[in-house]
PDB file of C-alpha atoms in Angstrom:
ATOM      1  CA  UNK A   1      89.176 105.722  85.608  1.00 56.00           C
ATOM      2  CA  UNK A   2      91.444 103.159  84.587  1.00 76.00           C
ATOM      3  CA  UNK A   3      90.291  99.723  83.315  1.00 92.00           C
ATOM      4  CA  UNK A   4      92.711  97.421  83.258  1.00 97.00           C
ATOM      5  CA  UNK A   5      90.831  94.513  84.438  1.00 98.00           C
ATOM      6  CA  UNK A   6      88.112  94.604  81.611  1.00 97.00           C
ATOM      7  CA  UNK A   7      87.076  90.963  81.576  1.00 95.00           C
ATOM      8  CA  UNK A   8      88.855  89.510  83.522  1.00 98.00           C
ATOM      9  CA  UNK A   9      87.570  87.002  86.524  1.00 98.00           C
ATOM     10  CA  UNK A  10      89.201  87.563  89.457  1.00 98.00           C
ATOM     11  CA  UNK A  11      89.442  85.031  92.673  1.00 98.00           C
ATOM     12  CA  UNK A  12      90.286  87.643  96.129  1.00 98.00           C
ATOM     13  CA  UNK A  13      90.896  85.265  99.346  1.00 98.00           C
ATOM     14  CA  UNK A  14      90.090  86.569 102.487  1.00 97.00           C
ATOM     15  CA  UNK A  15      88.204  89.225 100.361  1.00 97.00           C
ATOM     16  CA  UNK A  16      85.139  89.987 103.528  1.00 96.00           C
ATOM     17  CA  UNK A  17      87.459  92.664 105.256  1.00 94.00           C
ATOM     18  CA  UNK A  18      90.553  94.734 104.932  1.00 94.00           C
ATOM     19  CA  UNK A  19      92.724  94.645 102.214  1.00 96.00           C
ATOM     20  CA  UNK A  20      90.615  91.610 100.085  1.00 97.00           C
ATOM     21  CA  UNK A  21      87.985  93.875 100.093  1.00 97.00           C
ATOM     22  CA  UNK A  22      89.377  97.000  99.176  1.00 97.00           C
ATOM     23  CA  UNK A  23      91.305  94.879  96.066  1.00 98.00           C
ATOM     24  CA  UNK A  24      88.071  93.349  95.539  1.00 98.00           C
ATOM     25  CA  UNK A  25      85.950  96.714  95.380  1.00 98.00           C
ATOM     26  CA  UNK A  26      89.082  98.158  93.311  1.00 98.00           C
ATOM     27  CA  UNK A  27      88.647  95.136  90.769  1.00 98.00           C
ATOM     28  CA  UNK A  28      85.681  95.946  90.158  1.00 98.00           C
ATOM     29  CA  UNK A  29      85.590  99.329  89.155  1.00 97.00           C
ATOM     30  CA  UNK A  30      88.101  98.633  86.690  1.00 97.00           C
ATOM     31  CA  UNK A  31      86.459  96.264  85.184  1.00 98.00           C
ATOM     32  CA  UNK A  32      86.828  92.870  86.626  1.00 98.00           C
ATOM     33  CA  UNK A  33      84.011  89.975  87.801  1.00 98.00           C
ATOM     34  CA  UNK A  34      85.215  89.070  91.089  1.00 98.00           C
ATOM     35  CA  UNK A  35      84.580  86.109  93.411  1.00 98.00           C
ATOM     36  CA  UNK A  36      85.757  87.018  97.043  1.00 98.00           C
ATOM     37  CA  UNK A  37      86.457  83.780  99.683  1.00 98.00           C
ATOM     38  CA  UNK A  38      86.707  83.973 103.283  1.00 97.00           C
ATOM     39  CA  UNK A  39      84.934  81.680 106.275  1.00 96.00           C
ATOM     40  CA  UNK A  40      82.595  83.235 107.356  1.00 96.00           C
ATOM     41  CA  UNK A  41      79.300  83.347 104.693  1.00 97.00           C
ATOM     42  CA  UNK A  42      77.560  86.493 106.720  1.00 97.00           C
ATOM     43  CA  UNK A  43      80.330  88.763 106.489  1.00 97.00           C
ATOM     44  CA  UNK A  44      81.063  87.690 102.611  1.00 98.00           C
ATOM     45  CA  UNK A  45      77.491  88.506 101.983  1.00 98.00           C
ATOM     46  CA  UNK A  46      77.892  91.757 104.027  1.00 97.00           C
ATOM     47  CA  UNK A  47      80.938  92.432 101.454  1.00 98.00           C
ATOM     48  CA  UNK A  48      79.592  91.421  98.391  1.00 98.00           C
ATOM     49  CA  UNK A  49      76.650  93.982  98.753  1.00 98.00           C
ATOM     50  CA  UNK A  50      79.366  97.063  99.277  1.00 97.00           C
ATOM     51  CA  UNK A  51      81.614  95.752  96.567  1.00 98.00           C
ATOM     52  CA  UNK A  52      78.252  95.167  94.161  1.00 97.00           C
ATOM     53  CA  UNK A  53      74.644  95.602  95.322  1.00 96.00           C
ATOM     54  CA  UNK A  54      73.533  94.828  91.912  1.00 96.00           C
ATOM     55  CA  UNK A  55      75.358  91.522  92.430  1.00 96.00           C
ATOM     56  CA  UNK A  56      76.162  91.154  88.565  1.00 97.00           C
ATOM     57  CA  UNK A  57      80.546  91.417  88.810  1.00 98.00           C
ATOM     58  CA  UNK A  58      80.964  89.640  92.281  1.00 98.00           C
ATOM     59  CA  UNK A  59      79.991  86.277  93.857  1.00 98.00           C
ATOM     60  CA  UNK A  60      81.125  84.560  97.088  1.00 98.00           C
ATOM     61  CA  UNK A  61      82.071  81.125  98.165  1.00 98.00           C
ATOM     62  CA  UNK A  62      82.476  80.747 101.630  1.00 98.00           C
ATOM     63  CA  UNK A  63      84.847  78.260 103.317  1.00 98.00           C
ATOM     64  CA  UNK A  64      88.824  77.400 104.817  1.00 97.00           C
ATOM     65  CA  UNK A  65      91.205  77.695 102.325  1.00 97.00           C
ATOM     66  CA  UNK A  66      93.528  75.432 104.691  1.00 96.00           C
ATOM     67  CA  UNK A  67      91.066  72.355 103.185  1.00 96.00           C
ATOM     68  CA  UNK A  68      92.240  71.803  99.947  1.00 95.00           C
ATOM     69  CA  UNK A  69      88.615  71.094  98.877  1.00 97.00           C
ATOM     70  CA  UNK A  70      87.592  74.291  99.741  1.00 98.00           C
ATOM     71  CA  UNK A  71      90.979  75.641  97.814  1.00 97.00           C
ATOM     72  CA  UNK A  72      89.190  73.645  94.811  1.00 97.00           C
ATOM     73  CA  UNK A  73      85.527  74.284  94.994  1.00 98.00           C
ATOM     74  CA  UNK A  74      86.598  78.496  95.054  1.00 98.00           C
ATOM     75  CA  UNK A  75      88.092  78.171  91.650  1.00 98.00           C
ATOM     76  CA  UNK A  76      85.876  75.937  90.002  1.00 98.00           C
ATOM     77  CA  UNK A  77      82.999  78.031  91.228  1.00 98.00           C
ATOM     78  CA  UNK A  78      84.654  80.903  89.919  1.00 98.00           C
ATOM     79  CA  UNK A  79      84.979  79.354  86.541  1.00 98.00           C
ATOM     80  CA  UNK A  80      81.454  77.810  86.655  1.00 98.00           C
ATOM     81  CA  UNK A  81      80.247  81.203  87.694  1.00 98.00           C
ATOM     82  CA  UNK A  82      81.885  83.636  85.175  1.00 98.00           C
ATOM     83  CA  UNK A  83      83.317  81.700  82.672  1.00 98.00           C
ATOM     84  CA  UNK A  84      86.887  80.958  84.052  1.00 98.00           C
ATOM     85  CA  UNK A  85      89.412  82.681  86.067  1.00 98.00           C
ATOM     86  CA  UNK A  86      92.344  85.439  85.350  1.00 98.00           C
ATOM     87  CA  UNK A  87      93.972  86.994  88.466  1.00 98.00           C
ATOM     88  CA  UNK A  88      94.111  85.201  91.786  1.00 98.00           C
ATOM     89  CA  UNK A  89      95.017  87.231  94.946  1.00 98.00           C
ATOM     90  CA  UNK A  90      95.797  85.095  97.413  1.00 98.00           C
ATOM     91  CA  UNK A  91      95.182  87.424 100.134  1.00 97.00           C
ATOM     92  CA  UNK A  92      94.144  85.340 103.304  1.00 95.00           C
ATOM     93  CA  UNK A  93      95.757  84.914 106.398  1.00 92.00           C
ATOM     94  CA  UNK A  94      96.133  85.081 110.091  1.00 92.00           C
ATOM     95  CA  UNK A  95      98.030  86.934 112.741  1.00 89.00           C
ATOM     96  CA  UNK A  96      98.493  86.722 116.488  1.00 88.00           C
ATOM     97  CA  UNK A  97     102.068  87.119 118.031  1.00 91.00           C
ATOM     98  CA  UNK A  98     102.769  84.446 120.606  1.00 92.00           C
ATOM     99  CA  UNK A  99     106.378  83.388 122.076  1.00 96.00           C
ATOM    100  CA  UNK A 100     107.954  80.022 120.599  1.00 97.00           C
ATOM    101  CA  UNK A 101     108.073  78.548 123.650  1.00 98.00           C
ATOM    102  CA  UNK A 102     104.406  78.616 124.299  1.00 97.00           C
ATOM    103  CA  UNK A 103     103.175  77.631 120.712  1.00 96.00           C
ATOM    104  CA  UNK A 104     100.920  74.816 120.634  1.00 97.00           C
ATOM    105  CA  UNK A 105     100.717  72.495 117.583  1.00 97.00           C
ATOM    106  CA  UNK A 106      97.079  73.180 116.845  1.00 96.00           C
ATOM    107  CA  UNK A 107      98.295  76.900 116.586  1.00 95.00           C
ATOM    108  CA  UNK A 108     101.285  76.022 114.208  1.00 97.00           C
ATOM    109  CA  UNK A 109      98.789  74.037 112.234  1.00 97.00           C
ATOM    110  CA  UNK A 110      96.464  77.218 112.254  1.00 95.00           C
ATOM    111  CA  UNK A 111      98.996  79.138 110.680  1.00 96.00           C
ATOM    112  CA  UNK A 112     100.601  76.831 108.146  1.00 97.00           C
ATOM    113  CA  UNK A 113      97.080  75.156 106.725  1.00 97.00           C
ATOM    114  CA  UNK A 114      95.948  78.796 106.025  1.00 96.00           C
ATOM    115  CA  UNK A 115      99.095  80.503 104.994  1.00 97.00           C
ATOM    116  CA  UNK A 116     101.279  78.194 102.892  1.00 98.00           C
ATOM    117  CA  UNK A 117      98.780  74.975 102.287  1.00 98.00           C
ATOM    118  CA  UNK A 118      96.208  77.392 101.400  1.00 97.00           C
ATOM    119  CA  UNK A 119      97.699  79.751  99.269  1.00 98.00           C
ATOM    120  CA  UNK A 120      99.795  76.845  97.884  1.00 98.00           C
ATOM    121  CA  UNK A 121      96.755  74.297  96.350  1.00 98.00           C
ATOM    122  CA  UNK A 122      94.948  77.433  95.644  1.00 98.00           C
ATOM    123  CA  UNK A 123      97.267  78.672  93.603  1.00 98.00           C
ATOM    124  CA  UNK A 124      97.525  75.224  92.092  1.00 98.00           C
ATOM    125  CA  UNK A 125      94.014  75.139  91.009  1.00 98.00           C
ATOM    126  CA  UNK A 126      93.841  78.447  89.929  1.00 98.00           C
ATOM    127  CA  UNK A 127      96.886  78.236  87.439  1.00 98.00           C
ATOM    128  CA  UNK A 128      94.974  74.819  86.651  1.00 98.00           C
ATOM    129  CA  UNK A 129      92.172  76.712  85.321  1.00 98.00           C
ATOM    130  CA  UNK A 130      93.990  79.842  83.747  1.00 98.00           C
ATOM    131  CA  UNK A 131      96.250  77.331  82.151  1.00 98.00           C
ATOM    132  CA  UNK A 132      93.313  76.799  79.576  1.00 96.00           C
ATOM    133  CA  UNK A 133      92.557  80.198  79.107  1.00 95.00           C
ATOM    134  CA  UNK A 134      96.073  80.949  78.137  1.00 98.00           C
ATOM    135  CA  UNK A 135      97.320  81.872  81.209  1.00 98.00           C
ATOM    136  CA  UNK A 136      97.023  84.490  83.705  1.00 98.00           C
ATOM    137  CA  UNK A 137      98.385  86.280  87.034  1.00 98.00           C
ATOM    138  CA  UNK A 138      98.388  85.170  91.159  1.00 98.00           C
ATOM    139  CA  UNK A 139     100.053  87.366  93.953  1.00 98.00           C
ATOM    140  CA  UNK A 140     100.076  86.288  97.399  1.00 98.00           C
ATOM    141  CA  UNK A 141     100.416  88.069 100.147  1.00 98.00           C
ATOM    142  CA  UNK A 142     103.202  87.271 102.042  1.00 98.00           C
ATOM    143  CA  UNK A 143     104.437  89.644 104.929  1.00 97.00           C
ATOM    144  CA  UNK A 144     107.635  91.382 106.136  1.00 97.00           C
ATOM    145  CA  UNK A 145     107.470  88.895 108.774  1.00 97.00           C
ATOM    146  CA  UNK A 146     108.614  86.420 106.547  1.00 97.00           C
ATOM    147  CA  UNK A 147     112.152  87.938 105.742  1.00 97.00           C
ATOM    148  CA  UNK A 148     112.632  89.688 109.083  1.00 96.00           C
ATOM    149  CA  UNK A 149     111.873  89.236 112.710  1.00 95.00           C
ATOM    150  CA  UNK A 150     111.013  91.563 114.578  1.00 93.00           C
ATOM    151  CA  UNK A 151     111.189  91.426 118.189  1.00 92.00           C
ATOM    152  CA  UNK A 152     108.192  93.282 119.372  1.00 89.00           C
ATOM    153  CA  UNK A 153     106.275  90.844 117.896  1.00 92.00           C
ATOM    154  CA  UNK A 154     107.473  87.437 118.313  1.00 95.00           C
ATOM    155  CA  UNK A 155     105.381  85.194 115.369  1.00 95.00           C
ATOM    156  CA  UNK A 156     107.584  81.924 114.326  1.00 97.00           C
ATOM    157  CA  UNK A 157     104.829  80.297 113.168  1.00 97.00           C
ATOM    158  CA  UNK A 158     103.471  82.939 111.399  1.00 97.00           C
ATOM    159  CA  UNK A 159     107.098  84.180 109.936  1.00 97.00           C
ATOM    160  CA  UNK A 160     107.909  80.276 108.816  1.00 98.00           C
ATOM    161  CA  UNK A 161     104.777  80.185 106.880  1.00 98.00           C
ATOM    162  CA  UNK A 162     105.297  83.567 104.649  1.00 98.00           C
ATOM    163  CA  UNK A 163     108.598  82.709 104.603  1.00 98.00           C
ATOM    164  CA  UNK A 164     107.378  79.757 102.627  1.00 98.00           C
ATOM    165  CA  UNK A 165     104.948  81.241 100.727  1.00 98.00           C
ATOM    166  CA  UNK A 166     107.736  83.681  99.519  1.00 98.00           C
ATOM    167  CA  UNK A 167     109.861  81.036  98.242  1.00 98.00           C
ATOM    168  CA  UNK A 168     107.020  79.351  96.801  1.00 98.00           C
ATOM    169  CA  UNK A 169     106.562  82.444  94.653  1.00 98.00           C
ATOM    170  CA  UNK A 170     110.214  82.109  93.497  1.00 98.00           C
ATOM    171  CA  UNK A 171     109.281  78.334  92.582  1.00 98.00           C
ATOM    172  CA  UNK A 172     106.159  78.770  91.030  1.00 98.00           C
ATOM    173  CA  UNK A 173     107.682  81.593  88.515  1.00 98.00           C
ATOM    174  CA  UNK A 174     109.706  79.519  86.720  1.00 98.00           C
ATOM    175  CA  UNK A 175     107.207  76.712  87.139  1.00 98.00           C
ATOM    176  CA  UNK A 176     104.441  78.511  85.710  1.00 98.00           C
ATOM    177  CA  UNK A 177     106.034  80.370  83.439  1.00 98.00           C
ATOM    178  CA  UNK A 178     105.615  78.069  80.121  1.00 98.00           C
ATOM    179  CA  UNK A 179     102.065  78.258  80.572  1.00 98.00           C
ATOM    180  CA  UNK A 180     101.726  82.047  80.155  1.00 98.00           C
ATOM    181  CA  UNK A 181     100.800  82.475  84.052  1.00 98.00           C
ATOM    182  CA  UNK A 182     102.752  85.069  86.516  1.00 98.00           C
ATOM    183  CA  UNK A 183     103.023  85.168  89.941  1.00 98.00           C
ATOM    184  CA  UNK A 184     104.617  87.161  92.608  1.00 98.00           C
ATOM    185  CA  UNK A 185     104.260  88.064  96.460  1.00 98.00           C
ATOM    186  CA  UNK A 186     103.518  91.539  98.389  1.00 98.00           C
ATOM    187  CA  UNK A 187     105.103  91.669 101.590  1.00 98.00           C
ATOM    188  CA  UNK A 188     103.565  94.026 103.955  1.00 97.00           C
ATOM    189  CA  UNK A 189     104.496  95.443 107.244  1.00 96.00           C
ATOM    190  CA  UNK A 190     102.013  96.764 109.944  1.00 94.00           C
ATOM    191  CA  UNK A 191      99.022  97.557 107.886  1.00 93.00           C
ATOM    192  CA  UNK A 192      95.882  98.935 109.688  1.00 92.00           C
ATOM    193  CA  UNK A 193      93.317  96.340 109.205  1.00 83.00           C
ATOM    194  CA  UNK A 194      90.513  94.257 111.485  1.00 73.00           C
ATOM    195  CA  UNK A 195      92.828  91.264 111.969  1.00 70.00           C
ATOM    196  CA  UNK A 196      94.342  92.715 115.425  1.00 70.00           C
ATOM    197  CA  UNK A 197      90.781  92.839 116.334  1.00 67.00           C
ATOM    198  CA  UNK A 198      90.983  88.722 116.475  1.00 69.00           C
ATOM    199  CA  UNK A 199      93.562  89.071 119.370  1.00 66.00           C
ATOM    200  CA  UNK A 200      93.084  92.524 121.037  1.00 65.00           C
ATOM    201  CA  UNK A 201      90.288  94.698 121.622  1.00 74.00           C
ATOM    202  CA  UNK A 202      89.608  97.524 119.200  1.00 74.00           C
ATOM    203  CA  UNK A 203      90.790 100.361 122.215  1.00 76.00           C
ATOM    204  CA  UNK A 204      94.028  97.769 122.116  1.00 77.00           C
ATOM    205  CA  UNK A 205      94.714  97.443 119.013  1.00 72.00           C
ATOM    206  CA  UNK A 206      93.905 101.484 118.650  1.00 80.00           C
ATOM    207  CA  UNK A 207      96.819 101.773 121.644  1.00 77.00           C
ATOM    208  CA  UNK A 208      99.550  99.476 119.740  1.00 78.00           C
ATOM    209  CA  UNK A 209      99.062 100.811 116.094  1.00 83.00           C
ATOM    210  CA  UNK A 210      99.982 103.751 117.312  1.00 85.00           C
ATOM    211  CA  UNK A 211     103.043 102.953 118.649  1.00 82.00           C
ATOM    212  CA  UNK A 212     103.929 101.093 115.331  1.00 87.00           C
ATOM    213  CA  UNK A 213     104.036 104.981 113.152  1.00 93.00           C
ATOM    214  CA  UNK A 214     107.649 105.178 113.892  1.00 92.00           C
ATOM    215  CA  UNK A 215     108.886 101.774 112.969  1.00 93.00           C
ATOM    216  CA  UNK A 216     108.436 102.470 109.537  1.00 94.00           C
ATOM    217  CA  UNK A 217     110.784 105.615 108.205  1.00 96.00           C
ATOM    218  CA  UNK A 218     107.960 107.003 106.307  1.00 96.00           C
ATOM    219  CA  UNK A 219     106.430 107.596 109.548  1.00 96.00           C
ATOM    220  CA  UNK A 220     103.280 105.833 109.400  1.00 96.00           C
ATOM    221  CA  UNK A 221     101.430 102.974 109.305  1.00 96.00           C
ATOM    222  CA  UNK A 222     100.263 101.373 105.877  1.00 95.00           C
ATOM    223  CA  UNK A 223      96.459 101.201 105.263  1.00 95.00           C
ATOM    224  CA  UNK A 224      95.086  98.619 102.952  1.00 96.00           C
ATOM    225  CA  UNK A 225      94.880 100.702  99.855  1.00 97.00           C
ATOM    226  CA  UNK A 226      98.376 101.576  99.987  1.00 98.00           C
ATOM    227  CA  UNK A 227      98.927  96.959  99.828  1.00 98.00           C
ATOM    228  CA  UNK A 228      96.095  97.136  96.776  1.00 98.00           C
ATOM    229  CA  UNK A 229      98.018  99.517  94.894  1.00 98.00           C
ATOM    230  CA  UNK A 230     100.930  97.312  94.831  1.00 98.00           C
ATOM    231  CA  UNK A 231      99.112  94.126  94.404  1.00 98.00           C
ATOM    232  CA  UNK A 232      97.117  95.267  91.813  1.00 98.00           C
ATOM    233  CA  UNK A 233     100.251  96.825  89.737  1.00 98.00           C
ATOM    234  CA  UNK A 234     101.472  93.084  90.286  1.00 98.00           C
ATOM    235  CA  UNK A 235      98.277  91.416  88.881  1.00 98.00           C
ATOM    236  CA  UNK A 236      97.968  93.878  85.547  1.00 98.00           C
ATOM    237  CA  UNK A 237      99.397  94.007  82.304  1.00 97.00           C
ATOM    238  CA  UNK A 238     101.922  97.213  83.586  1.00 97.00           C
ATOM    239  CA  UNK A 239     104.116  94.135  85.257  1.00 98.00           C
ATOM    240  CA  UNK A 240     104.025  92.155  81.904  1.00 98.00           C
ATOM    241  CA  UNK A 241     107.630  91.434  82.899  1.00 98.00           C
ATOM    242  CA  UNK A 242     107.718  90.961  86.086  1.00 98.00           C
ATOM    243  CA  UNK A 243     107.616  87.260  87.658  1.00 98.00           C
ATOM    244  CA  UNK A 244     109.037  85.589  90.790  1.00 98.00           C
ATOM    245  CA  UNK A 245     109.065  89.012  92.988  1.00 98.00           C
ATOM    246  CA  UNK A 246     108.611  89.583  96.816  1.00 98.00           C
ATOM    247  CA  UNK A 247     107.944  93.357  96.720  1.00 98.00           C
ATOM    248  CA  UNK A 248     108.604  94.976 100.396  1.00 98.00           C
ATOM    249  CA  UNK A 249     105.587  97.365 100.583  1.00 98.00           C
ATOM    250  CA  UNK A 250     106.654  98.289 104.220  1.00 97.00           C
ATOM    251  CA  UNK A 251     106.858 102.204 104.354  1.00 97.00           C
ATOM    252  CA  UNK A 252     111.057 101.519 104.046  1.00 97.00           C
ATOM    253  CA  UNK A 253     111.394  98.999 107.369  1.00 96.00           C
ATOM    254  CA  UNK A 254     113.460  96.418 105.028  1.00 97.00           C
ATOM    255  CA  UNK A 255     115.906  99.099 104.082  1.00 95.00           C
ATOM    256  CA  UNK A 256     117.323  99.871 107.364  1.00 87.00           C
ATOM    257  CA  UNK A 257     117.286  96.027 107.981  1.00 79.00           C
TER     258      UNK A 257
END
């Protein structure tokens, strides 16, 4: 088994379900103390007994990431917790598809207070804190939403705010970069996970992932390891050199687009 993470502290956001948990659990059989975030303190708990049952490499602090106290109050409980923090994966989000025209502003807010204010003043005090341990790594998610629409899904909202979490990234990298810290952004495209199940039934959302195999020319939908893979290559020492990338891991939809 690899063990790349040996020591290292590692923040996951929305780490209760789908693909923060699977980085999570991933974390910490390499190595890594991890402190997962997400809203609701029954599933995190829930979590935090799969990922650990001894309860010694992972913690949880429950709470909106879209509050910038809550963005705050993750990292310094991370640092108060296990010493400081390493790796951020900014991993938390929302999805529902909705046309323009029927958007209401407390659903734009929704999307842009977790999405890009979230991952934004988390990331802020997380390179804070790595900043005085001599540096360290973030990755957001973004999403393939964010550099392409896609008509079966209308999502402004959703598309504006990854599309400014990508250029973010790009900002942040050369920000950042004095102080020893790396970031970068995954951008997935339909990956089988329980956020459909916030819009659509499961026998729904069962009915339209299946449909979705044969947008992507490697004929299939992603599943969340195949996003912790890449976000975990991102976060380790193997992309030493690598800063201020949006990596399509999208089962080839960008190439034909």
């Amino acid at each position: 088994m690899k063990n790349r993470f040996e020591r290292k502290v590692a923040v996951v956001t929305g780490g209760g379900s789908g693909i923060g948990l699977a980085a999570a659990k991933e974390l910490v059989r390499e190595g890594a103390q991890v402190v997962i975030n997400g809203r609701r303190e029954a599933t995190l708990q829930r979590a935090a007994k799969e990922i650990d049952a001894s309860g010694e490499s992972v913690a949880f602090y429950a709470g909106d990431i879209g509050k910038v106290g809550v963005s705050s109050g993750l990292i310094d409980f991370a640092a108060n917790r296990f010493g400081g923090v390493d790796i951020l994966l900014n991993n938390a989000g929302v999805f529902s598809p909705k046309p323009f025209l029927e958007h209401t502003e407390a659903e734009y807010d929704r999307f842009v207070d977790t999405i890009l204010k979230g991952k934004f003043f988390t990331a802020q005090a997380a390179a804070i804190a790595m900043k005085q341990r001599g540096g360290g790594t973030i990755v957001q998610t973004g999403s393939m939403w964010g550099l392409q629409a896609i008509a079966a899904t209308p999502s402004s909202a959703y598309s504006a705010a990854n599309a400014g979490v990508h250029q973010m990234v790009k900002n942040l990298a050369l920000e950042l970069s004095v102080d020893n810290i790396r970031i970068n952004a995954v951008a997935p495209a339909v990956v089988e996970t329980p956020v459909y199940e916030t819009f659509m039934t499961r026998e729904q959302v069962q009915a339209a992932l299946s449909g979705f195999n044969a947008f992507h020319p490697l004929g299939r939908n992603g599943q969340p390891q195949d996003i912790v893979n890449a976000l975990l290559f991102l976060a380790s020492e193997e992309a030493s050199w690598i800063a201020g990338t949006v990596l399509s891991v999208d089962g080839g939809v960008m190439a034909g687009r």
